[in-house]
Coordinates of C-alpha atoms and ligand atoms in Angstrom, one line a residue:
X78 CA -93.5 94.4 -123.2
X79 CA -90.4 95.0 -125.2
X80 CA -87.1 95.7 -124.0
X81 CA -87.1 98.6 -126.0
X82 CA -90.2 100.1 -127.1
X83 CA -91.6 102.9 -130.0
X84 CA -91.3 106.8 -128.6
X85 CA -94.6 108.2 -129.7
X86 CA -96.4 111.2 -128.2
X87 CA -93.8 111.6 -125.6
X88 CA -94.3 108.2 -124.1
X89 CA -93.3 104.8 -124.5
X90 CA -95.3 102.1 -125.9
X91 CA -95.2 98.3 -127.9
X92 CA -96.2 98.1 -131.7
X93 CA -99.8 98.0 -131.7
X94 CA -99.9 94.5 -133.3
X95 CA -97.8 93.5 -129.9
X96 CA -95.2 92.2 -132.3
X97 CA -91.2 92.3 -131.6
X98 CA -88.0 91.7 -133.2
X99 CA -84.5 90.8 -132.0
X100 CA -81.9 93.2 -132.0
X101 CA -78.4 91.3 -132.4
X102 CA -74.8 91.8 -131.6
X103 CA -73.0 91.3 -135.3
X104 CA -69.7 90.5 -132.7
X105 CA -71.3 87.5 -131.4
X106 CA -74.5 87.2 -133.3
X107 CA -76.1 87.0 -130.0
X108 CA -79.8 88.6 -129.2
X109 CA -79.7 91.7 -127.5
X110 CA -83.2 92.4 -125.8
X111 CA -86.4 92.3 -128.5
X112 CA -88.0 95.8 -130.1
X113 CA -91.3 96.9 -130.6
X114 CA -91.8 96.3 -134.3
X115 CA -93.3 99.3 -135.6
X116 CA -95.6 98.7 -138.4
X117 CA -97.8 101.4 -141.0
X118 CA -100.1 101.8 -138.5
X119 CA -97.4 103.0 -135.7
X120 CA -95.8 105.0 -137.9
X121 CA -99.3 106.5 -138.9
X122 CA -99.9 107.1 -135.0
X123 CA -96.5 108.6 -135.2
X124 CA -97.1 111.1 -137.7
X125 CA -100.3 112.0 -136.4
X126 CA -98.8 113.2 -133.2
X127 CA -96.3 115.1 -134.8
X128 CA -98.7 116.8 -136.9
X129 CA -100.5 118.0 -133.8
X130 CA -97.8 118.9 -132.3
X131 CA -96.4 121.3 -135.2
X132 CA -99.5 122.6 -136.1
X133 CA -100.0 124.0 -132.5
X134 CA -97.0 125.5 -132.5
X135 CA -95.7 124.1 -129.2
X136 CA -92.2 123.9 -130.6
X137 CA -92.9 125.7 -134.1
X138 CA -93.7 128.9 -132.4
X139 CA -90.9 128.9 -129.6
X140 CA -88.1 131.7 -130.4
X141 CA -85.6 129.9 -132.2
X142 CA -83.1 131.2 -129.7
X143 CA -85.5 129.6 -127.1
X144 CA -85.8 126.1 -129.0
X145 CA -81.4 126.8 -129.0
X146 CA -81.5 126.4 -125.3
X147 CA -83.4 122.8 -125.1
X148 CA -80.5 122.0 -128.0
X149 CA -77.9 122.7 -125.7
X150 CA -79.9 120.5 -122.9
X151 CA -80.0 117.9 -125.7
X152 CA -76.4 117.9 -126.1
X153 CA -75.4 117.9 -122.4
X154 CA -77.9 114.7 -121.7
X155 CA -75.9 113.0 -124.5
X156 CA -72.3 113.6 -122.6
X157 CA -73.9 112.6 -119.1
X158 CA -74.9 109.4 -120.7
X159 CA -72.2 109.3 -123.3
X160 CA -70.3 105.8 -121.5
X161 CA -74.2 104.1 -121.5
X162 CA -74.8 105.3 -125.1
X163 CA -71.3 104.5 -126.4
X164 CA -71.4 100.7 -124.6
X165 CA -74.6 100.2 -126.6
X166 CA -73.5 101.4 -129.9
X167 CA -70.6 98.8 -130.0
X168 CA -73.1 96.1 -128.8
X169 CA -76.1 97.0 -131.1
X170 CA -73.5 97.8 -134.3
X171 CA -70.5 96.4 -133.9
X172 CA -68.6 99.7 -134.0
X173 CA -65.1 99.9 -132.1
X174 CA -65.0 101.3 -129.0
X175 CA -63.0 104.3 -130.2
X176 CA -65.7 105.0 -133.3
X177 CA -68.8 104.3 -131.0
X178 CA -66.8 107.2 -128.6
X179 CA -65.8 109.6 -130.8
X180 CA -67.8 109.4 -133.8
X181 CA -70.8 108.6 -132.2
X182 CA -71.5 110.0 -129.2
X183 CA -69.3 112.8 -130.4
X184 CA -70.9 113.1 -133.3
X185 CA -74.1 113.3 -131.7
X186 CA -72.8 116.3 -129.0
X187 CA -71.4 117.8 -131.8
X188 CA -74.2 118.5 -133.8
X189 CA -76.9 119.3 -130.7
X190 CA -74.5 121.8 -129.8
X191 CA -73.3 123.2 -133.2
X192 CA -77.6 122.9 -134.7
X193 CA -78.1 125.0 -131.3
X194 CA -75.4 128.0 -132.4
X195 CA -77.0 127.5 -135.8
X196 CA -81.0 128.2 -134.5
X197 CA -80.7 131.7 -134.0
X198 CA -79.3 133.0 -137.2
X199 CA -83.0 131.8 -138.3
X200 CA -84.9 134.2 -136.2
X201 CA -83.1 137.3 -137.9
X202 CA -85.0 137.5 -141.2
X203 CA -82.4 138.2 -144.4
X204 CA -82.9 141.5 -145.7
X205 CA -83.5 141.4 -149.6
X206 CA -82.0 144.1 -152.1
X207 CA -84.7 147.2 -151.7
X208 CA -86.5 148.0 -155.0
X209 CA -88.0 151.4 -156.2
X210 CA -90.1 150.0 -159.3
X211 CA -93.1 150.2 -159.5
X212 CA -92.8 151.7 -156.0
X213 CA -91.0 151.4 -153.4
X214 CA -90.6 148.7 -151.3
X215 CA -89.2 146.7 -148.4
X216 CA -88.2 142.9 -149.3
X217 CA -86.9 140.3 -146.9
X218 CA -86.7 136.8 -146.3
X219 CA -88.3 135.1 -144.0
X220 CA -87.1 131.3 -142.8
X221 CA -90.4 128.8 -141.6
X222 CA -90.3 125.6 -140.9
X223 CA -91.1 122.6 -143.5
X224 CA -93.4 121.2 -140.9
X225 CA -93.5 117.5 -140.2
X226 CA -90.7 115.7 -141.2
X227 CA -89.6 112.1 -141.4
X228 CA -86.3 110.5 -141.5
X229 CA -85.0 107.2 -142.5
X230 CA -81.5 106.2 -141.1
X231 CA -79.2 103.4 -142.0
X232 CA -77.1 101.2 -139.6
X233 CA -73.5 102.2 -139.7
X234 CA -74.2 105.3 -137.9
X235 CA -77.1 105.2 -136.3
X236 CA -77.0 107.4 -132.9
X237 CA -75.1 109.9 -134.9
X238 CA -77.0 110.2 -137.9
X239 CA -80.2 109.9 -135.7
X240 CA -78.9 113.2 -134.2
X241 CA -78.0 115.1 -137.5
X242 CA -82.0 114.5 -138.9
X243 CA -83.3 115.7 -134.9
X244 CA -80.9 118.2 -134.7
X245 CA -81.7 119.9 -137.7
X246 CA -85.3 119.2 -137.8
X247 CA -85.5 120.6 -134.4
X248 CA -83.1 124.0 -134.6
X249 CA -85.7 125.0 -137.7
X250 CA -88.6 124.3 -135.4
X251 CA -89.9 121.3 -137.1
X252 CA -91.6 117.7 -135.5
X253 CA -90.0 115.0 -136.4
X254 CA -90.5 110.9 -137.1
X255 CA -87.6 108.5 -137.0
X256 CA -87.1 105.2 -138.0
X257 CA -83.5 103.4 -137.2
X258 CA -82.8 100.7 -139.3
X259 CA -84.2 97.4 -137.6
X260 CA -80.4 96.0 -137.4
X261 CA -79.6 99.1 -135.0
X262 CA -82.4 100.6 -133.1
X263 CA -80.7 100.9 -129.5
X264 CA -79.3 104.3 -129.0
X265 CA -81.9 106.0 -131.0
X266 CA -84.8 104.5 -127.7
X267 CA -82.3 106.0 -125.3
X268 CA -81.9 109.4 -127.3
X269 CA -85.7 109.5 -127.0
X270 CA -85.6 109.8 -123.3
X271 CA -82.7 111.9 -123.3
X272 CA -84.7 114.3 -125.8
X273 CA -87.5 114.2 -123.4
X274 CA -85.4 115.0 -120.4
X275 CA -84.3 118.3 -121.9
X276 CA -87.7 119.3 -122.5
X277 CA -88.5 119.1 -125.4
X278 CA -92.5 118.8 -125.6
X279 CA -94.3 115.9 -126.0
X280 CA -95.1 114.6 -129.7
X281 CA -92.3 116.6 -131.4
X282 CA -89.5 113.5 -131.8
X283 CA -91.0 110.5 -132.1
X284 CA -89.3 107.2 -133.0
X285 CA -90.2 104.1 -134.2
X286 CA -88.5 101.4 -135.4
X287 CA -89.7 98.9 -137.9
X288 CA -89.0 97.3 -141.0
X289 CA -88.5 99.5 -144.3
X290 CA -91.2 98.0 -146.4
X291 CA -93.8 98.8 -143.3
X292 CA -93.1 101.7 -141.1
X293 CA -90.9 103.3 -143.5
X294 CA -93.0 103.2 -146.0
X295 CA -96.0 105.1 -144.2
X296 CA -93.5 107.9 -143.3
X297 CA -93.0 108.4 -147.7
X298 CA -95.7 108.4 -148.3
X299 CA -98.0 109.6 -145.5
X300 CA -99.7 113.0 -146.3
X301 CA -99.2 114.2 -143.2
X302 CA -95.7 114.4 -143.9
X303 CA -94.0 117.8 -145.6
X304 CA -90.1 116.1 -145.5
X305 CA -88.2 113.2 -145.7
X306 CA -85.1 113.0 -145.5
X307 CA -83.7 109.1 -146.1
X308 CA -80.1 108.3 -145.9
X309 CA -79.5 104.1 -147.1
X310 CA -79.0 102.2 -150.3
X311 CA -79.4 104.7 -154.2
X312 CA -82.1 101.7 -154.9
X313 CA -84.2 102.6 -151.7
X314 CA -83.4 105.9 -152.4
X315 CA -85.0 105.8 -155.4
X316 CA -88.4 104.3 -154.5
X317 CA -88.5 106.8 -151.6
X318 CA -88.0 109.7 -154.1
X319 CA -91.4 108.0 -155.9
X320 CA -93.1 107.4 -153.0
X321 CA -92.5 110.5 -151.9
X322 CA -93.7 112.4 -155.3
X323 CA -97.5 111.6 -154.3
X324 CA -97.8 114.5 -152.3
X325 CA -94.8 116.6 -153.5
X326 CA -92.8 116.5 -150.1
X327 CA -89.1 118.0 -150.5
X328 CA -86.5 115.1 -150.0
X329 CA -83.5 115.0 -149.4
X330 CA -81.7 111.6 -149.9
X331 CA -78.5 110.5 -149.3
X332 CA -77.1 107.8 -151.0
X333 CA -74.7 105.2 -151.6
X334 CA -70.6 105.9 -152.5
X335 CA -67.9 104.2 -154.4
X336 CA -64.8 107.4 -153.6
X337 CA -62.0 107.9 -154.9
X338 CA -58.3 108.4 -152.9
X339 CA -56.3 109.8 -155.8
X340 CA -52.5 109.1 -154.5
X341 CA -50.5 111.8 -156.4
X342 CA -46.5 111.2 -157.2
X343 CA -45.3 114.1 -154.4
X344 CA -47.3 112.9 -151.4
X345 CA -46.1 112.0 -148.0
X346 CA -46.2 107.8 -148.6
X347 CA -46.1 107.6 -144.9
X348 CA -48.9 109.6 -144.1
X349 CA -51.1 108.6 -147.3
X350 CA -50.6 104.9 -146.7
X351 CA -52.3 105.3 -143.6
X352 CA -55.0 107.8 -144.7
X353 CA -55.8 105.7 -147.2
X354 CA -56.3 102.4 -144.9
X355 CA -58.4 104.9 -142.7
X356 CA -60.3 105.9 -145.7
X357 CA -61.2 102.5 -146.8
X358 CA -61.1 100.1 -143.4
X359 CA -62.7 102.9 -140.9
X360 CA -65.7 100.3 -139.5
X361 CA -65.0 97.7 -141.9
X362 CA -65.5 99.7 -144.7
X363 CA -69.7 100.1 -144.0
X364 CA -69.2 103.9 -144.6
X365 CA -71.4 105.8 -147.3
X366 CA -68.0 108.0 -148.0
X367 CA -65.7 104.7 -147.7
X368 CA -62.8 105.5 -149.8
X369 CA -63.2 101.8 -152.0
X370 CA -61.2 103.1 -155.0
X371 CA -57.3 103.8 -154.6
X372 CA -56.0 105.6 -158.1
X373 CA -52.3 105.1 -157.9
X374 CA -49.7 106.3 -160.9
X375 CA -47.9 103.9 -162.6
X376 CA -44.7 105.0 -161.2
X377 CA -45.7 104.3 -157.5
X378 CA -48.1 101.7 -158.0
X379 CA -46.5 98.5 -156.7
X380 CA -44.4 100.8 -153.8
X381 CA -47.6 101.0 -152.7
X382 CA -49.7 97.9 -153.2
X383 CA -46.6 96.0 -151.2
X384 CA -46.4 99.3 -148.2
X385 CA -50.4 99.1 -148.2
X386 CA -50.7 95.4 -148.1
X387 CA -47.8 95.2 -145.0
X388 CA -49.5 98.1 -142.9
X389 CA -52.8 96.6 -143.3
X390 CA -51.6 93.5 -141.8
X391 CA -51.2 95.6 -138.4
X392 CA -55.1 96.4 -138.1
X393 CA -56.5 94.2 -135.0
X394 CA -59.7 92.3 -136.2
X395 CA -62.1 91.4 -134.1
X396 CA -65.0 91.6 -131.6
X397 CA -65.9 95.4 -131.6
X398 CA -65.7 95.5 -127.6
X399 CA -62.9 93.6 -126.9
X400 CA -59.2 95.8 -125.9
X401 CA -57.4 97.0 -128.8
X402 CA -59.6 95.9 -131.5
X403 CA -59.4 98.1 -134.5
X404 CA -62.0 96.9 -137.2
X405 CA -64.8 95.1 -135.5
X406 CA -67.5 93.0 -138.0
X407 CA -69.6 93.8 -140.6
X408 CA -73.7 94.1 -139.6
X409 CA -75.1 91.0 -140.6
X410 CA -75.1 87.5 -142.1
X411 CA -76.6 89.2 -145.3
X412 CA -73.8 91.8 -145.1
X413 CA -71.2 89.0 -144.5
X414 CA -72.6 87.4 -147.7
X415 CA -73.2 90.5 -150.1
X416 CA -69.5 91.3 -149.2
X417 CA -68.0 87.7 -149.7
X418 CA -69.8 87.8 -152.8
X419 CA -68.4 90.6 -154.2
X420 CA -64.5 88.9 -153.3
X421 CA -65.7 86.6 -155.2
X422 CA -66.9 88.4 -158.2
X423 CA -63.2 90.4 -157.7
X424 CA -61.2 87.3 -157.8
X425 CA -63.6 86.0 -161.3
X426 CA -62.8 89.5 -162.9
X427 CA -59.6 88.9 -163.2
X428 CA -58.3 91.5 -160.2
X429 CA -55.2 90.8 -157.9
X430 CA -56.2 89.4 -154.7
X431 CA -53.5 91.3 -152.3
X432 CA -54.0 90.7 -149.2
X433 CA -57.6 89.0 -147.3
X434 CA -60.5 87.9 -149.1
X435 CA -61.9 86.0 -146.5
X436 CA -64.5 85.5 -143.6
X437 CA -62.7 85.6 -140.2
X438 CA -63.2 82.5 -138.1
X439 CA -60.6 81.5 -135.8
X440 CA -61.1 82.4 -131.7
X441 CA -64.9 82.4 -132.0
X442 CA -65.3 84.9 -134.2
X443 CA -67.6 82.2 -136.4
X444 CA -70.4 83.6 -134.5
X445 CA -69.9 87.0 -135.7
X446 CA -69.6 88.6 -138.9
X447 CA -65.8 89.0 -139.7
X448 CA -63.9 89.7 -142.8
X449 CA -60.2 90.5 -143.4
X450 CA -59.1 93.4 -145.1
X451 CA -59.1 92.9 -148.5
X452 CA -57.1 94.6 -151.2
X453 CA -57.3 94.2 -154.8
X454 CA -55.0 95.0 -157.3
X455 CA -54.8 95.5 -161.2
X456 CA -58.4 96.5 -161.2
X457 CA -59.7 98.0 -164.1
X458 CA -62.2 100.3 -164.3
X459 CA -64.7 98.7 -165.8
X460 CA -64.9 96.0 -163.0
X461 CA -67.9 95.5 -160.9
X462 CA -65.5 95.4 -157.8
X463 CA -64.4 99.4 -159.3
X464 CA -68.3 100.7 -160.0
X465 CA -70.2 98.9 -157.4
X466 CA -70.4 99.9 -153.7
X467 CA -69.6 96.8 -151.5
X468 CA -69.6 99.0 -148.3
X469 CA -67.3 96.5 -147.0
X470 CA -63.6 96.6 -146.0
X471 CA -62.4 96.0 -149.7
X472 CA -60.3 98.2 -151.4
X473 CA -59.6 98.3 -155.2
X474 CA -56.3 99.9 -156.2
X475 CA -56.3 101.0 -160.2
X476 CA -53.8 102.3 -161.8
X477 CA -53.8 105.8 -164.2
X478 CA -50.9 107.3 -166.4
X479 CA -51.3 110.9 -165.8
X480 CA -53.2 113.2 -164.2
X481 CA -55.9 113.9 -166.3
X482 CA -56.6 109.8 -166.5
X483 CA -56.8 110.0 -163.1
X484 CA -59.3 112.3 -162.9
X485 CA -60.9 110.7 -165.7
X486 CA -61.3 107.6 -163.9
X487 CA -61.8 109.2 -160.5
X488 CA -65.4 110.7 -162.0
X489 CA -66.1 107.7 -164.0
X490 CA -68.8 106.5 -161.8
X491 CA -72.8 107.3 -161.2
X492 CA -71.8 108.4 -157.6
X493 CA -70.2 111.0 -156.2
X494 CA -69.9 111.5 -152.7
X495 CA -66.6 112.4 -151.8
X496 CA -63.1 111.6 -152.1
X497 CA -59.9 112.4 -151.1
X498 CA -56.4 114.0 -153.1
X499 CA -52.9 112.8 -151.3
X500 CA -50.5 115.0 -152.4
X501 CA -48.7 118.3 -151.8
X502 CA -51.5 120.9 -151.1
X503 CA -51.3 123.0 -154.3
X504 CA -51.1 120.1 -156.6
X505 CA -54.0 118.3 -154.6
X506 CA -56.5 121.4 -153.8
X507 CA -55.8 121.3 -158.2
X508 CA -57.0 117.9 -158.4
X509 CA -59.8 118.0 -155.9
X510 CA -61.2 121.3 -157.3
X511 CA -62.1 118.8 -160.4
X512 CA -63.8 115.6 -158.6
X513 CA -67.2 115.6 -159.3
X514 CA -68.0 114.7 -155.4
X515 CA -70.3 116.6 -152.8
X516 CA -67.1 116.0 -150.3
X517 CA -63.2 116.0 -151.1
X518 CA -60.5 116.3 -148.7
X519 CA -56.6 117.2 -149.3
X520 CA -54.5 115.0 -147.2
X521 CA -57.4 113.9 -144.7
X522 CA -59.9 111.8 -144.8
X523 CA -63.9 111.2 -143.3
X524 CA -64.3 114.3 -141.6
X525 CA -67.6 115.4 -141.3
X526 CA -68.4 118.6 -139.3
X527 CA -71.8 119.9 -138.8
X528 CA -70.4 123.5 -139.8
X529 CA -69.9 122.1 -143.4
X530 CA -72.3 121.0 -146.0
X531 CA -72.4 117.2 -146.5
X532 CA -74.3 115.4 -149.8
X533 CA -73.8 113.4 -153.1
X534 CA -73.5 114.8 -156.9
X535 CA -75.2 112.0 -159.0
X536 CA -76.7 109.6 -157.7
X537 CA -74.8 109.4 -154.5
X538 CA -78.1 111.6 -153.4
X539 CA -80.4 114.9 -153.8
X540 CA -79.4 117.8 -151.2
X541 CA -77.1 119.0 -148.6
X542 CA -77.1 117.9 -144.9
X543 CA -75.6 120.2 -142.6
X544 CA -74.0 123.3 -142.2
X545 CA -76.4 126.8 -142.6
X546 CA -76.8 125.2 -146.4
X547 CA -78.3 122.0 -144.7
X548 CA -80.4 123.7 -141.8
X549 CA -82.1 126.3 -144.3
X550 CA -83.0 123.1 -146.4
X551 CA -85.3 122.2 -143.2
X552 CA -87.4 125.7 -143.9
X553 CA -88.8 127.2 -146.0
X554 CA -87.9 130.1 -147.7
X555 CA -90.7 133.2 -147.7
X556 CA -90.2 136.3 -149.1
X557 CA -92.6 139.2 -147.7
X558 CA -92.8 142.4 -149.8
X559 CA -93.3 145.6 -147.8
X560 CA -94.6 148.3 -149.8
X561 CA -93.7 151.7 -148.6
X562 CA -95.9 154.3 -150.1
X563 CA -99.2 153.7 -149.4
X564 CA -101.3 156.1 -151.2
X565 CA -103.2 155.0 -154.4
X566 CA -101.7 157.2 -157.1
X567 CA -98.6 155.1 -156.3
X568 CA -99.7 152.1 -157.4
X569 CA -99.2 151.1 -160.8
X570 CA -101.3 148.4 -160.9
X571 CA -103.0 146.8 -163.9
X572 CA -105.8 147.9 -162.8
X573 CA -109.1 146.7 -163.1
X574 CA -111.1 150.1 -162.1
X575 CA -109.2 152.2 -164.6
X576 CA -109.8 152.1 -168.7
X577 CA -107.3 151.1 -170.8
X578 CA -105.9 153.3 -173.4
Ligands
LIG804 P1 -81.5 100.0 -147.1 O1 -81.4 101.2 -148.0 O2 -82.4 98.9 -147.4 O3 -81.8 100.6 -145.6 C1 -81.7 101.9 -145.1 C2 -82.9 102.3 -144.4 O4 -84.0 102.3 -145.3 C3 -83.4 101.3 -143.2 O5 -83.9 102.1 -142.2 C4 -84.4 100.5 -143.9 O6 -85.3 99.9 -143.0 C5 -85.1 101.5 -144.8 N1 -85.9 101.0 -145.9 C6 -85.7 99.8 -146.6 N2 -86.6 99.7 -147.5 C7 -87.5 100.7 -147.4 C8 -88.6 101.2 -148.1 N3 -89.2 100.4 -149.1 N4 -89.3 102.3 -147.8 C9 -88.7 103.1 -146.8 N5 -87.7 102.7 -146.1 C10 -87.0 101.6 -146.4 O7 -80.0 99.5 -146.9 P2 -79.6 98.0 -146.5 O8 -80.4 96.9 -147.1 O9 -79.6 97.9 -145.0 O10 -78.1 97.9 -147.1 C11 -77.9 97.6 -148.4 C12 -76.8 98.4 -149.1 O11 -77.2 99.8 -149.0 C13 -75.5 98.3 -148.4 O12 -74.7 97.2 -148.8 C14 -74.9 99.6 -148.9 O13 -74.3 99.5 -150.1 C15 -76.0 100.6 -148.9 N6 -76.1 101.4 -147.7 C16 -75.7 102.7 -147.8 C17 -75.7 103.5 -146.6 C18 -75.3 104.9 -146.6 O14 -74.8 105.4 -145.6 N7 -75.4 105.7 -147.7 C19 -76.1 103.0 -145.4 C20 -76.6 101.6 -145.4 C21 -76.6 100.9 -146.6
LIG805 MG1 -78.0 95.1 -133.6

């Protein structure tokens, strides 16, 4: 039996091949416990039960109000285990103590509780403008559920973004299938039992990790599937959004990042310079809105390559559960790789190597998956290190003369995720109102709230997640005509009965 096992049907079970992979600790590259290795055919089982279970309407046809309840459970199940969950996200992911507390678990409460508040609004049908022509009539709109949806998670986030796909899937009265990423499948197992501790029914959440090119796969492409919703690498993206076309199911994707911090000349140094670190070193950089690209003004460019380079000095590398730690390892040895590559291929084009540009080693951190900060300099915009996502902690500074070059340069890129604008409000809210990016903050920096709308322009990804925007994209939209007159002569139909003049 596997330490932990797939969640399918409301029960527990191994892969049906019996097979198992380790789950390791990117601090110490040490084996946590071994997984059931879902394969197509679990993740067809998967899908099976979830199509039985929506098309029963166990959870479809509750009250939304009534599925709001069992949210609220949801979220409360999450605190009373939040120290377990949090323990195990910083084990399984390598995430800080602080992130694997806050953003995680917090997340996680966050969005039960706010999906719960959402739920209801869904149950009131939106009334539609009333029409008198041909007749007159009663309109509305009427929200169902999608149906059976699957979702495809990364692993920089995983007990969060697992909630954000059940959450939402769940408040619109949809069954849902999950796959964690196989580097991270911990906290989604023990989300399953604390989904099925607040009641909700048997067959509607079902999780099963597994490899991408197997499980994840069958939940594309799977007919019994209306949704996916996928959130990795754009090239994944991409053959999920073909996979997917073979039976027309929406998707919603979201993507890869390579954001801009535009520093204008009147912001507060002292609070940017730290924003800005946050922006770009917040879980070594493995962030889909990770701030890589710092467009500094001539005028305050070395100021702040010299205040950036000191400060960054002060962030505490090292084992993600150890006291006082304040970036903690990248996932994996191919991680480790991909991003020493690209220090590399920084250092080749010509760039400024800063400050770091190296693998970690010293006090045992060899066994992990360490890199230093890293900040580039005179990088130009047509650098690999300036277009290509490293989602890693590297940061490339560029320069711009005014500020229509640096909005220039800021939407010179096929992504467009977010952003942020340092600067005095009005000058920055100017700025940020012309960033081609789903998300841009004015002075702040990766703040994601369930009561907001979350996605990518270009192709940082297709759709919105969260807020009402991102719930209603988990239903369907029906709109029921009422006719109010009822009597023949009223109907000016092209009829079939009556002759034509
Ligand atoms: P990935 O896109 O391969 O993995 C994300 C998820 O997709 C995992 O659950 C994986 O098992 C699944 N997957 C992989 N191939 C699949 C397929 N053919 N069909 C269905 N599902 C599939 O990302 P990976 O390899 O872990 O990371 C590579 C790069 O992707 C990173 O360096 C980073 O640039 C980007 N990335 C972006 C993320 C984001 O939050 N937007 C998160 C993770 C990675
Ligand atoms: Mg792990």
């Amino acid at each position: 039996m596997a330490d932990f096992q797939l969640f399918i049907d409301g029960a527990f079970c191994d892969a049906e091949s019996g097979e198992t992979f380790d789950t390791i600790d990117p601090s110490t590259g040490e084996s946590l416990g071994t997984v059931a290795k879902a394969d197509r055919a679990d993740a067809a089982r998967a899908v099976a039960a979830a199509r039985v279970a929506f098309d029963d309407g166990r959870w479809s046809a509750k009250r939304a109000s009534e599925r709001a309840g069992v949210l609220k459970a949801v979220a409360k199940g999450v605190k009373d285990r939040a120290g377990e969950l949090a323990e195990w996200e910083t084990r399984d992911t390598g995430a800080t103590v602080v992130k694997a507390k806050a953003a995680d678990v917090g997340g996680a409460m966050f969005w039960f509780r706010t999906m719960a508040e959402f739920a209801p609004l869904l149950d009131e049908p939106e009334a539609l403008p009333q029409t008198m022509a041909p007749g007159p009539s009663y309109n509305y709109l009427q929200r169902d559920p999608v149906g059976v949806c699957s979702a495809i998670i990364p692993w920089n986030f995983p007990l969060q973004m697992a909630a954000w796909k059940i959450s939402m899937a769940l408040a619109a009265g949809n069954t849902i299938v999950l796959k964690p990423a196989p580097q991270t499948p911990v906290t989604a197992t023990l989300l399953a039992e604390i989904l099925r501790d607040a009641g909700v029914p048997d067959g509607v959440v079902n999780i099963v990790p597994g490899p991408g090119p197997g499980a994840g796969e069958e939940l594309v492409s799977n007919a019994g599937v209306d949704r996916v919703s996928f959130t990795g690498s754009t090239e994944v993206g991409k053959q999920v959004m073909r996979m997917a076309a073979g039976t027309v199911k929406t998707t919603t994707l979201e993507l890869g990042g390579k954001s801009a911090q535009v520093l204008l000349d009147d912001a507060d140094l002292e609070l940017a310079i730290d924003g800005i670190l946050y922006g770009i070193f917040f879980h070594a950089g493995q962030v889909c809105t990770a701030g890589s690209r710092l467009l500094v003004g001539d005028a305050l460019h070395d100021e702040v390559v010299e205040r950036l380079v000191a400060r960054a000095a002060d962030i505490r590398v090292g084992r993600a559960g150890d006291r006082g730690v304040t970036m903690g390892p990248l996932i994996s040895a191919r991680q480790l790789e991909t991003v020493l590559g690209y220090i590399d291929v920084g250092a080749k084009e010509g760039a400024t190597l800063a400050t770091g540009g190296e693998q970690l080693t010293a006090d045992g951190l060899d066994a992990g998956f360490f890199v230093a900060p890293t900040i580039f300099s005179d990088v130009t915009p047509d650098m690999r290190i300036a277009r290509e996502e490293i989602f890693g902690p590297v940061l490339s500074v560029l320069r711009y003369s005014d500020t229509d070059d640096a909005v220039r340069i800021a939407n010179d890129t096929s992504y467009g995720l977010a952003g942020a604008v340092w600067g005095s409000p009005s000058k920055a809210q100017r700025v940020a109102s012309r960033l081609q990016a789903g998300t841009v903050w004015v002075n702040d920096y990766h703040l994601l709230n369930p009561k907001y709308p979350f996605g990518g322009y270009k192709q940082s990804g297709v759709g919105r997640e969260h807020g009402l925007l991102g719930l209603l994209e988990y239903t369907e939209a029906k709109h029921v005509h009422v006719a109010i007159d009822q009597s023949r002569a009223s109907k000016r139909w092209f009829d079939m009965t009556v002759p034509q003049a």
